[in-house]
Coordinates of C-alpha atoms in Angstrom, one line a residue:
Chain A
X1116 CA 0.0 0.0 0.0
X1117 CA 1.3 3.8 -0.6
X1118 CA 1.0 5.9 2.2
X1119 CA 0.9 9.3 1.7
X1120 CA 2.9 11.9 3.9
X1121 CA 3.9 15.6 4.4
X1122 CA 7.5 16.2 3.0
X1123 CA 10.2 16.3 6.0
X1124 CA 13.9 16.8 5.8
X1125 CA 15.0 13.7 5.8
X1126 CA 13.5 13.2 2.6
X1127 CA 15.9 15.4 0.5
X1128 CA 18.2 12.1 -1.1
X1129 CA 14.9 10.4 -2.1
X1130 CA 13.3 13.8 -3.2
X1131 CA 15.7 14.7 -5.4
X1132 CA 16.4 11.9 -8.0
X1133 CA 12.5 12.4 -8.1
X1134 CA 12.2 15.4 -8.9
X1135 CA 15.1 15.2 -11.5
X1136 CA 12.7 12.7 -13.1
X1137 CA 10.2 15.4 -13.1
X1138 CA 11.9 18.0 -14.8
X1139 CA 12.9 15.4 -17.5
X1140 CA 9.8 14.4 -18.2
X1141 CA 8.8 17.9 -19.1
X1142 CA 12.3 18.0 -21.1
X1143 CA 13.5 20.8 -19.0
X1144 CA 15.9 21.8 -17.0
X1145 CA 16.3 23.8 -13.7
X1146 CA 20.0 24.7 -11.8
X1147 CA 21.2 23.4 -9.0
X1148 CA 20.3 26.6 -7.3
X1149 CA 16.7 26.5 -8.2
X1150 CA 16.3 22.7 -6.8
X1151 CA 17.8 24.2 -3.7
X1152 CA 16.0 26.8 -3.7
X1153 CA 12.8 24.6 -4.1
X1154 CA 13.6 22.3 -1.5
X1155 CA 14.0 25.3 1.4
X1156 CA 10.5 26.9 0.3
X1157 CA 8.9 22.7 0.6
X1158 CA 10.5 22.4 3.9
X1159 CA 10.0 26.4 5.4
X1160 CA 6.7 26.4 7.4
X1161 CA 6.7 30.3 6.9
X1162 CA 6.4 30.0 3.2
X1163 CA 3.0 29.2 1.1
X1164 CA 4.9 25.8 -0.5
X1165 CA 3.7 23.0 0.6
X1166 CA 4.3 19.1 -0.3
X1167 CA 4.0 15.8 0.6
X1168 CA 5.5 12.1 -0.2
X1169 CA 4.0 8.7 -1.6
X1170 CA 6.1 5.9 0.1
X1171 CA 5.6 2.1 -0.7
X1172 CA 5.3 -0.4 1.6
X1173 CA 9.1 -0.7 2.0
X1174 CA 9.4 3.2 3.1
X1175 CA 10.8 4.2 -0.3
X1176 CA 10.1 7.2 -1.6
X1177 CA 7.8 6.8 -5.1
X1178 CA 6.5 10.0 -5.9
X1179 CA 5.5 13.4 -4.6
X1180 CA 3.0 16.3 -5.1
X1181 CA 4.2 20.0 -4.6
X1182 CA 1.3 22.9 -3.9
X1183 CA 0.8 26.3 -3.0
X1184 CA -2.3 28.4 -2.1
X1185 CA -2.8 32.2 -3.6
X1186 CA -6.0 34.0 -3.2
X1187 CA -8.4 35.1 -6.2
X1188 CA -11.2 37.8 -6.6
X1189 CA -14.0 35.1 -7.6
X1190 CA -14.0 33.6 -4.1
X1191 CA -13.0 34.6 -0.3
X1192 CA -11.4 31.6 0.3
X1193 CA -8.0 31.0 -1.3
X1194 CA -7.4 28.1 -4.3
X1195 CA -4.9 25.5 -3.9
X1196 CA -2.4 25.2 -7.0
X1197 CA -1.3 21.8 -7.6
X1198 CA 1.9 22.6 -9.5
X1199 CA 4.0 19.5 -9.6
X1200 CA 2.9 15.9 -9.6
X1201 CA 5.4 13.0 -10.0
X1202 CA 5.1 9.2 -9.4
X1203 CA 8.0 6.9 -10.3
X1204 CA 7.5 5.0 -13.9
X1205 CA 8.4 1.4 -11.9
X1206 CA 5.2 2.5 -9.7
X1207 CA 2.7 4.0 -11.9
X1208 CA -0.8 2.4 -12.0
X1209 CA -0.8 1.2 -8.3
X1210 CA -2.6 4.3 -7.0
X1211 CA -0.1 6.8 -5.9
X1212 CA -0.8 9.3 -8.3
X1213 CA -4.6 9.5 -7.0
X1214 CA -4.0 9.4 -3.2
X1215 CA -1.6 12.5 -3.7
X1216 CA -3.9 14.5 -5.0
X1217 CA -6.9 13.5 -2.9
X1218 CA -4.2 14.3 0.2
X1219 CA -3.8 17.6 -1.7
X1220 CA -8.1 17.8 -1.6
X1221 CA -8.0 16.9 2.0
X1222 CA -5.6 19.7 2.7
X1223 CA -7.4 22.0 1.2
X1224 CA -11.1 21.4 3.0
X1225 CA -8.5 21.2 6.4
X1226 CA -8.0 24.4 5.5
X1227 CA -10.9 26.1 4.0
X1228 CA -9.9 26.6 0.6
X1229 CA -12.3 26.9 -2.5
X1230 CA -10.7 24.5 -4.9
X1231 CA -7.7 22.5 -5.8
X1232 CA -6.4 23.4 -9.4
X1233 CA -3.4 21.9 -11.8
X1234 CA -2.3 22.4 -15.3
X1235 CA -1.3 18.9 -17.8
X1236 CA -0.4 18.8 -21.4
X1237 CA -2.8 17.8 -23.6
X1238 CA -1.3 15.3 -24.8
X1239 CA -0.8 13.5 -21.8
X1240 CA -3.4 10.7 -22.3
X1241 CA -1.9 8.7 -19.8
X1242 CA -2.2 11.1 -16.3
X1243 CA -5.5 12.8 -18.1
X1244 CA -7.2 9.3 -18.1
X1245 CA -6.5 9.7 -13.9
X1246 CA -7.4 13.0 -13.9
X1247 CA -11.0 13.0 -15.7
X1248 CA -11.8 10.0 -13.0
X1249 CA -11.0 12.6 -9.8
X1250 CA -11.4 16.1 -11.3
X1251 CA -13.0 18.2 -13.8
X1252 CA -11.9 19.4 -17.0
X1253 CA -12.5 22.3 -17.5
X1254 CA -12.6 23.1 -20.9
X1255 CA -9.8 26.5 -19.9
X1256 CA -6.4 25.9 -21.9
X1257 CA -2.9 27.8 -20.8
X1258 CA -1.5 30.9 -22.2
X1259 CA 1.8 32.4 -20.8
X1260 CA 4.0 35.6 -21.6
X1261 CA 7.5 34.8 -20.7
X1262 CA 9.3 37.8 -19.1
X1263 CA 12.7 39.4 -20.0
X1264 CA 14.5 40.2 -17.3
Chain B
X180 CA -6.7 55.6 -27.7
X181 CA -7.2 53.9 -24.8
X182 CA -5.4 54.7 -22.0
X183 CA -4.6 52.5 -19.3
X184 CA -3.9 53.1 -15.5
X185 CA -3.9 51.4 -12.4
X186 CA -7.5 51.3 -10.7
X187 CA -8.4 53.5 -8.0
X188 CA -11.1 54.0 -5.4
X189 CA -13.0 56.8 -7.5
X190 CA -13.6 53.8 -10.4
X191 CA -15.6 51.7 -8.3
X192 CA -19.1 52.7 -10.1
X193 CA -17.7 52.2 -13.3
X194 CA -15.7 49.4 -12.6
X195 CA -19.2 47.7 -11.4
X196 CA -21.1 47.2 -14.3
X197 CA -17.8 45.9 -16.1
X198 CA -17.4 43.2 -13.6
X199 CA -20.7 42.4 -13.6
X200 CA -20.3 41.9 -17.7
X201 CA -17.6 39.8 -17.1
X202 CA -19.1 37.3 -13.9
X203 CA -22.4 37.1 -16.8
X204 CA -20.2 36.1 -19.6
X205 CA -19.0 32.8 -17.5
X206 CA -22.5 32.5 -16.8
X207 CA -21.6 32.7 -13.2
X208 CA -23.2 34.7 -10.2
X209 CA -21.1 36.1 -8.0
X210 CA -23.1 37.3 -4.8
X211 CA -22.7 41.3 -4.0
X212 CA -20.7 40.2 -0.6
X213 CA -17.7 38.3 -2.5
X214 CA -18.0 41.4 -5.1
X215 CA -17.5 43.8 -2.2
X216 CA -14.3 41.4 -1.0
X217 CA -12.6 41.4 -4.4
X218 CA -12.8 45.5 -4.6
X219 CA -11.8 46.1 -1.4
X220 CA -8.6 43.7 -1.9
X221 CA -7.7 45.3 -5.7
X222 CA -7.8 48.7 -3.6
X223 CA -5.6 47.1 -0.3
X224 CA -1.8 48.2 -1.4
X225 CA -1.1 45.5 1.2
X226 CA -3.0 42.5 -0.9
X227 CA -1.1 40.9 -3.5
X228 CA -4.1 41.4 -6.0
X229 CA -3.8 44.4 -8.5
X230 CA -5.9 46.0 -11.0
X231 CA -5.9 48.6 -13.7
X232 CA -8.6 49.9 -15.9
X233 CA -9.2 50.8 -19.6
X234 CA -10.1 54.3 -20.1
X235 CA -11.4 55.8 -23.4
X236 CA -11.0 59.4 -25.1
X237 CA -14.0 60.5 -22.8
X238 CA -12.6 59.0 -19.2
X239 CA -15.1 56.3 -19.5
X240 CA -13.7 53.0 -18.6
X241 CA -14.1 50.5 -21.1
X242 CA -12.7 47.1 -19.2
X243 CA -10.3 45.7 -16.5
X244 CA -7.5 43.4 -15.9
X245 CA -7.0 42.5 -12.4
X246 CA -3.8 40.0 -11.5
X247 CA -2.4 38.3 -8.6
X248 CA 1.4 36.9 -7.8
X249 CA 2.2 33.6 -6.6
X250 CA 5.4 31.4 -5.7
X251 CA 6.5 28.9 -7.9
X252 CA 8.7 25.6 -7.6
X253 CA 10.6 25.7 -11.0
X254 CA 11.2 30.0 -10.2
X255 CA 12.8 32.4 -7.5
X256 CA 10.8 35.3 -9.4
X257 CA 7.1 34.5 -8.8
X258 CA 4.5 34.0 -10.9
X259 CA 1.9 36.6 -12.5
X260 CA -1.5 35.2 -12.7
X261 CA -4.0 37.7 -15.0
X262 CA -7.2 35.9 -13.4
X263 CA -9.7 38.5 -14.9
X264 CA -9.4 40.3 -18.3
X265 CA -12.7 42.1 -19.8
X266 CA -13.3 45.0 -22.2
X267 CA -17.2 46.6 -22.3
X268 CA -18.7 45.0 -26.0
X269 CA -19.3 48.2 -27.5
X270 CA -15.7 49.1 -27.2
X271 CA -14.1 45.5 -28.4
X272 CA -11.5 45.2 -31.8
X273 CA -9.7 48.7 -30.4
X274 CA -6.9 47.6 -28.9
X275 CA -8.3 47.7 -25.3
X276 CA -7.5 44.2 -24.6
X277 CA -3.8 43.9 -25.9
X278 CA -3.4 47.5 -23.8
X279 CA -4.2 45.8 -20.5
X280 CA -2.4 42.5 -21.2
X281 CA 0.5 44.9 -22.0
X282 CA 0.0 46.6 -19.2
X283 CA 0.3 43.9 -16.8
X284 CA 3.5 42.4 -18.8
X285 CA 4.7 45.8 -18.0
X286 CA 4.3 45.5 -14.2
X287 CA 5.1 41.6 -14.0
X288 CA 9.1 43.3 -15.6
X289 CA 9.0 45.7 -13.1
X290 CA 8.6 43.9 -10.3
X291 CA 10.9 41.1 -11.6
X292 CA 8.1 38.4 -12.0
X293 CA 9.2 35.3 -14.0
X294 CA 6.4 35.0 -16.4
X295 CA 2.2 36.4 -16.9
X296 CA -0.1 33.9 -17.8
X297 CA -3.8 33.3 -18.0
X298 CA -6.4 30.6 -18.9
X299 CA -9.0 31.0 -21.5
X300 CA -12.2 29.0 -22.7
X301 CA -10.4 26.7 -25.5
X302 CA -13.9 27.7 -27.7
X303 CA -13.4 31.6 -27.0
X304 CA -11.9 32.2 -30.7
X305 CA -12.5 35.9 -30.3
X306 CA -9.9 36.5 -27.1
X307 CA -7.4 33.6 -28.2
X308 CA -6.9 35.2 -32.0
X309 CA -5.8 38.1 -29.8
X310 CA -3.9 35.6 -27.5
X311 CA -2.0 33.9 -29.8
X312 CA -0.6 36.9 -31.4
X313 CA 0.5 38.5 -27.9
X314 CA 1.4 35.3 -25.6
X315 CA 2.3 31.3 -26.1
X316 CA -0.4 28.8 -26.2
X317 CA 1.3 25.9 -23.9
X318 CA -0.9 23.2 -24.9
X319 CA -1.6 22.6 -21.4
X320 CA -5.3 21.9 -20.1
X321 CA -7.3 23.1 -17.1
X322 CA -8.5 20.3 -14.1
X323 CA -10.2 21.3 -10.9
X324 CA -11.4 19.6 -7.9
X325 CA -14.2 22.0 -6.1
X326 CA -13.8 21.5 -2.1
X327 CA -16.8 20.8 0.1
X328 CA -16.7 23.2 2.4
Chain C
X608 CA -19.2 36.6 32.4
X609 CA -17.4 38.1 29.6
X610 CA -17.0 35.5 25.9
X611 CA -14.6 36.2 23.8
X612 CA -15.4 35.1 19.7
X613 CA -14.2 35.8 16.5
X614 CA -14.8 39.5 15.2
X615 CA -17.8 39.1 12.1
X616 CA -19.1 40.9 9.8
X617 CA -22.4 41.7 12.0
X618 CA -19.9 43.1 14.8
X619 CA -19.2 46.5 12.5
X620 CA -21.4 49.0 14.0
X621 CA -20.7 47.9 18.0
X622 CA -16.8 47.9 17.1
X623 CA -17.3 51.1 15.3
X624 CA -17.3 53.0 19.0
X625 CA -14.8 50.9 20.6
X626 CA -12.0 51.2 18.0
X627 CA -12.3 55.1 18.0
X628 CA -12.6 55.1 22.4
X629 CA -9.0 53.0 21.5
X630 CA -7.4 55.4 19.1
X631 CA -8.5 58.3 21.1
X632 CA -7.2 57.2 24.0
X633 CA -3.8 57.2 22.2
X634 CA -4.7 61.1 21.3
X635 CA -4.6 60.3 17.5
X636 CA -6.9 60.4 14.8
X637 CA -7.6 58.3 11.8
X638 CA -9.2 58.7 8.5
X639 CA -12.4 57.4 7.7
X640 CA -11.1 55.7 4.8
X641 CA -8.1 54.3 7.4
X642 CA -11.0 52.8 9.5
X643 CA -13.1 50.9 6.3
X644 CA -9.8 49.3 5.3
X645 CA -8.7 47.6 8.9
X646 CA -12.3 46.6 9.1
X647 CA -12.1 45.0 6.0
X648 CA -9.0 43.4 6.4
X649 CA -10.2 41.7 9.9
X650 CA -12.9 40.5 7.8
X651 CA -11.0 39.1 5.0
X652 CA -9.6 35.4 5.4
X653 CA -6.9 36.2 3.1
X654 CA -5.6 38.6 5.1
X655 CA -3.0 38.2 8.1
X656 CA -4.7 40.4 10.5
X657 CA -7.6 38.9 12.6
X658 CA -9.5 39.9 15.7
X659 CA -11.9 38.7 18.6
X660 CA -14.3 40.8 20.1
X661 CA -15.2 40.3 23.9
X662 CA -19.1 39.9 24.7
X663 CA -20.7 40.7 27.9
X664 CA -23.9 39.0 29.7
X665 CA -25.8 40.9 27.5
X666 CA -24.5 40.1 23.8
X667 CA -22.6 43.9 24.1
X668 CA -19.3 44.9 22.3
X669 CA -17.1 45.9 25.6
X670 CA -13.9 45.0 23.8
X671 CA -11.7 43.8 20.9
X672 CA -8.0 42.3 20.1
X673 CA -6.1 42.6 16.9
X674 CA -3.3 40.3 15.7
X675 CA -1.1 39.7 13.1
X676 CA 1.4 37.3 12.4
X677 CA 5.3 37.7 10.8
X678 CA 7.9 35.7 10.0
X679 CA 10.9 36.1 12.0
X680 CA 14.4 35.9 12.0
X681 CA 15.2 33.8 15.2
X682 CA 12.5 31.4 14.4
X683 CA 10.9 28.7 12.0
X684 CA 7.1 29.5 13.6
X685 CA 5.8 33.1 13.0
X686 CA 5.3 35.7 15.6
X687 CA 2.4 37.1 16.7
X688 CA 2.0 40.8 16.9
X689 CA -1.1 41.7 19.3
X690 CA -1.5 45.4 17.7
X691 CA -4.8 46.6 19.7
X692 CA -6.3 45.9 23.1
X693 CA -9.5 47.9 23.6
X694 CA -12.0 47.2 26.6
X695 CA -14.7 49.8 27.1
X696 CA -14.0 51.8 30.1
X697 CA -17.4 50.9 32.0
X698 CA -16.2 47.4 31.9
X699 CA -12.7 47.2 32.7
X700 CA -11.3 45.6 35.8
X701 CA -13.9 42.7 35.0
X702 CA -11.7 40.4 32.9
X703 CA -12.1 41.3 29.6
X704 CA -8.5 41.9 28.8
X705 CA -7.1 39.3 29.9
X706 CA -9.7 36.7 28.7
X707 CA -8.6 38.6 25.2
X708 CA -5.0 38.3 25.6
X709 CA -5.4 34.5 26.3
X710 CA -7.4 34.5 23.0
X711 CA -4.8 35.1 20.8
X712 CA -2.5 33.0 23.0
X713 CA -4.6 29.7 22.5
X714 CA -4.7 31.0 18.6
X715 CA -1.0 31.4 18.2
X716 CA -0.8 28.1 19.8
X717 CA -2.9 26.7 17.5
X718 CA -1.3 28.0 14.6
X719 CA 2.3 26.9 15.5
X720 CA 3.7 30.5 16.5
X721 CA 6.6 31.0 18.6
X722 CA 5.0 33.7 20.7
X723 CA 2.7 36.1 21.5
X724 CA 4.1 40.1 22.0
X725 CA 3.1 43.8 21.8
X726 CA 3.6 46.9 23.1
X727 CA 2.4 49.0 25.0
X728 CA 3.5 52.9 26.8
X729 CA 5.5 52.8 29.5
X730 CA 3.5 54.8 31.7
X731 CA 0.5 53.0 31.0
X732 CA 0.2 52.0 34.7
X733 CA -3.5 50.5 34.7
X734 CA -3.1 48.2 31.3
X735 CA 0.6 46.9 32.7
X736 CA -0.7 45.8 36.2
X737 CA -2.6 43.0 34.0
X738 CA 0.3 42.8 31.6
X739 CA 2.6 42.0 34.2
X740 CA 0.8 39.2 35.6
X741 CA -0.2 37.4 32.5
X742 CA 3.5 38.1 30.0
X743 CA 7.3 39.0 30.6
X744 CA 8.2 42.6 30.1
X745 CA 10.8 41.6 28.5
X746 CA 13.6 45.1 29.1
X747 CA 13.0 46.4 25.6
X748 CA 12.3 49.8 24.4
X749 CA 11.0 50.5 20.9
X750 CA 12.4 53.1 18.4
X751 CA 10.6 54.2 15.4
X752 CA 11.4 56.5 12.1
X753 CA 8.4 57.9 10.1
X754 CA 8.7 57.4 6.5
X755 CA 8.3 60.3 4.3
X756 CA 6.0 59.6 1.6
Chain D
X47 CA 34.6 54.4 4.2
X48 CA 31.2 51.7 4.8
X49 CA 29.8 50.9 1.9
X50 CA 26.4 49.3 2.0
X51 CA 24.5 47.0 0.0
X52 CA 22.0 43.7 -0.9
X53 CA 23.4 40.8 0.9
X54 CA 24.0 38.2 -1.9
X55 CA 24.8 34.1 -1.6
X56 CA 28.5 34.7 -1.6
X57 CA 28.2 36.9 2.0
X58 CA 27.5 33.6 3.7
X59 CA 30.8 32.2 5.2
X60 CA 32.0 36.7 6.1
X61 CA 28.0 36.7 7.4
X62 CA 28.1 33.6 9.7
X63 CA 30.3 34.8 12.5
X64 CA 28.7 38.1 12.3
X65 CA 25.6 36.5 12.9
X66 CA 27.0 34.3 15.6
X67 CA 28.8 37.4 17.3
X68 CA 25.2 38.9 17.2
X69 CA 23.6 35.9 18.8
X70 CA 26.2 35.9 21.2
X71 CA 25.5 39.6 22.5
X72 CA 22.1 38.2 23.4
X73 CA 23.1 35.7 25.5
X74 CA 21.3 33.1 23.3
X75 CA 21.7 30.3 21.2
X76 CA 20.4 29.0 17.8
X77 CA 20.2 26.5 16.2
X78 CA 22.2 25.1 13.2
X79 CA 19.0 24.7 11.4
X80 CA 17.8 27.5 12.2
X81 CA 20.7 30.0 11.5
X82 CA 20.3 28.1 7.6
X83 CA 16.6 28.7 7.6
X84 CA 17.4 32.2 8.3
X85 CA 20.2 32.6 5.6
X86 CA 17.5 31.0 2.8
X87 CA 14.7 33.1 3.7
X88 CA 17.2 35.9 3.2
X89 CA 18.4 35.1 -0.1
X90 CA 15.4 34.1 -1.1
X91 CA 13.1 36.7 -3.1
X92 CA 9.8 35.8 -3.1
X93 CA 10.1 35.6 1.7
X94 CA 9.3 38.8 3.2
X95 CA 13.1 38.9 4.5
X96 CA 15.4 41.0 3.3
X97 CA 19.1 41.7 4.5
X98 CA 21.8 44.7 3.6
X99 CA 25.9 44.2 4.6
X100 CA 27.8 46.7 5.6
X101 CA 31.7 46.1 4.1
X102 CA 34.9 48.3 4.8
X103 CA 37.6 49.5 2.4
X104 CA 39.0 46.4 2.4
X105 CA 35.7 44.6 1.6
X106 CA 35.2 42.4 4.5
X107 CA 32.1 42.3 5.9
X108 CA 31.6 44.6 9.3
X109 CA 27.7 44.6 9.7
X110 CA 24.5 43.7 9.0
X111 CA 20.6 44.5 9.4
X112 CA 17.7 42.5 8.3
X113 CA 14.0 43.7 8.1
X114 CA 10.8 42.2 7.1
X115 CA 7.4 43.8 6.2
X116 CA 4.0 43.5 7.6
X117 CA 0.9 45.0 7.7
X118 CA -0.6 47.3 10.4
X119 CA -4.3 48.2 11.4
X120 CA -3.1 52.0 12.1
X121 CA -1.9 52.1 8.2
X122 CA -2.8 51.3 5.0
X123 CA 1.0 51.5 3.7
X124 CA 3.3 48.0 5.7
X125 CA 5.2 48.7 8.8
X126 CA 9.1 47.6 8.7
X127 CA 10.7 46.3 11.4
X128 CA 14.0 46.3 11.5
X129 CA 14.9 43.1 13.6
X130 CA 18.6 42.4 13.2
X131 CA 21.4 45.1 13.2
X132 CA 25.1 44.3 14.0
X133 CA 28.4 45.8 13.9
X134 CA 31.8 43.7 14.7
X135 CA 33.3 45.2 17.7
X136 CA 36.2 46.3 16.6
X137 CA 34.5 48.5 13.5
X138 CA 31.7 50.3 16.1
X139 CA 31.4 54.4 16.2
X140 CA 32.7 54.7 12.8
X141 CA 29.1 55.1 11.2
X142 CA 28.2 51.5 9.7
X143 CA 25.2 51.3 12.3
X144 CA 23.9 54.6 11.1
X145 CA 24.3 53.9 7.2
X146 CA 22.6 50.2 7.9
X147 CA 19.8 52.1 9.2
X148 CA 19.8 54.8 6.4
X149 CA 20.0 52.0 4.3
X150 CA 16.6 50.5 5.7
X151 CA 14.9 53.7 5.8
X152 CA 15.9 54.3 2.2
X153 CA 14.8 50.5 1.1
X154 CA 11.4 51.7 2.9
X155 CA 10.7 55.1 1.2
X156 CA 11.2 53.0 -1.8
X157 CA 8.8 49.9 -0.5
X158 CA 5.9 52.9 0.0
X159 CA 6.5 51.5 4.0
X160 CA 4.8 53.5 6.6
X161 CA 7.7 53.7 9.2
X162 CA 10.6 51.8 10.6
X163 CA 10.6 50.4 13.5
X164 CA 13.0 48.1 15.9
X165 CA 13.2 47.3 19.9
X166 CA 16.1 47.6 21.3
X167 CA 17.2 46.6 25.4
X168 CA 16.6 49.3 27.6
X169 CA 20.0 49.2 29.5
X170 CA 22.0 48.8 25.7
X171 CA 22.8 52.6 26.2
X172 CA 26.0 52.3 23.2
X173 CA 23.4 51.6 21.0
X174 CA 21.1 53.6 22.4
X175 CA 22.9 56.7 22.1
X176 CA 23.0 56.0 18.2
X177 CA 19.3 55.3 18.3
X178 CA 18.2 58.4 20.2
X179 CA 20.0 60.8 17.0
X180 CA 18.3 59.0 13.7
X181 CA 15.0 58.0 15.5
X182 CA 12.2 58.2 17.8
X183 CA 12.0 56.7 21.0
X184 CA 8.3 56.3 21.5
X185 CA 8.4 55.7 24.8
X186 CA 6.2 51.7 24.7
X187 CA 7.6 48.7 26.4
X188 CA 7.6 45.4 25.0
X189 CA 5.9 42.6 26.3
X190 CA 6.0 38.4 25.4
X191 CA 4.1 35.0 26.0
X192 CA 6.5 32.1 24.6
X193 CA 4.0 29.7 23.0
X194 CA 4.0 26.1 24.5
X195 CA 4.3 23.8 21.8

């Protein structure tokens, strides 16, 4: 069984080759720094980051969700972004995936927010066929203005 | 021309009918309470939700873009989110809309923001042929889980 | 017997009187406008200020906290700032203040703060007797510089 | 002459004993962890934590203040409090303490801030005589309830 957990410390050498997996799976990359970076705002209870672990019944690490909460002028309560989401290839299909994000939705109603939200390629028939089982589609697609700095 | 500017206390009875334009194009209600909240927080200098406003040759306003900031796990510079973009019917074709997109783009430079982005209906052809000629269409689709509260 | 509950949106017009006997009692003034925004900013639950009103036998307003919460630099749990203390004069003496002070004590413990502080003037004989008994003075003397604007 | 500026990720290893020394003066102890947490919420952008260094001609690092901002009830425009200030021993009465606090004033005209503020121990009279020329003392004692956890 997975069991799904908030993200602690010790969790940083099992984190990491995990969320390198991540990054590749979107063909990107990120620095060093930014990982680091990451993993301070994940474990700082002061900063709106939030995540949490899928282990398997051996105590590995298998997967991870990352979120944060901002607020929005259509509701008083704040939504919950879902912005990363990453199981292990070796483990897919057993049921991690789902109980991250429904820890994700119990979170949220622990702590009165209007809606959990994410963002997944279209193309991505294989997490969407999760995803229209537990969520909504929406029927909203993604634009983005990348800023020069 | 349209002139743009950030909103101010004074456009509140102007502003009104705009936003209520906008909540009936989603088909949505919004109850007068929440639309109270969501002025009182684009006025706050202290809440991280911003708006500006669409003026014509006259002073009327002709539309609205309010935005919001968040952290993000693959960034140091946070996120812009434009959550709310509407110009008056009347007044659509003139620019108005690429003005206040610009406008924000503008600010999210200023204060060293990593990216703007936005989600749109995928069958809203009108806004995304001005979309796609000012910002990237990701290819990434919309999921939300609603929370009991 | 005095209760002490969160401030709601029903409370405006009893803490209307009680917030200007506090800021008079500090021989200032504040705007109109000034007053609307902290109101609405107790109300919102987006926003890191929150308050408690104190209730008499009779469902009366006699009094009303205010608290916010920082980060800090000596800690991984925030701080919480207790800006205003305010018990109708008529009333004090009857444990209204303190039954407010250990509001926002069992709040900050149930939100994982490091502490409680505030300040308050050092001649300020009457409010410190109760101050004294119920938190450390801890030997520090506060400095400020106005900001011109 | 002092020069001020932005503390940046290289200050760390000239920062630490600084910090240390500053720890020291206050009898008190910190953590490892938390003297890191301190340094990433620092360095990072998107935390309300921000730090200035103070170097001499010879660019080693003799000082440092760190501030945060957060909202008041008595103000529409953020309150800054100025939490940490140092200057090594050997380098006092030559003006870095005066330029860290310029510095902070300066960062807060910018930041549309209200005022600056700090606390300070009443018997500290070196620093206080510093204090009493670039500010106000305002004449309010600080009180503190530690939070059982």
């Amino acid at each position: 069984m997975t069991r799904i957990r908030p993200i602690a410390p010790a969790d940083h050498d099992a984190w990491l080759p995990l969320w390198r997996g991540y990054v590749d799976f979107y063909e990107s990359e990120l620095s060093a720094e930014q990982t680091a970076l990451t993993w301070h705002r994940l474990l700082d209870p002061q900063f709106a980051l939030h995540g949490a672990v899928a282990e398997d019944d051996a105590g590995l690490l298998v997967g991870f969700v990352h979120w944060l909460t901002h607020p929005a002028t259509w509701s008083a309560a704040p939504y919950v972004y879902l912005e990363d989401l990453y199981v292990a290839p070796a483990t897919r299909g057993a049921g991690a995936g789902r109980a991250l994000i429904a820890h994700v939705e119990q979170w949220a109603q622990e702590h009165d927010a209007a809606k959990v939200y994410w963002l997944t390629q279209e193309t991505n028939t294989t997490a969407r066929a999760l995803y229209d089982r537990v969520a909504t589609h929406t029927g909203f697609v993604h634009y983005e203005i990348a800023v020069r700095s």
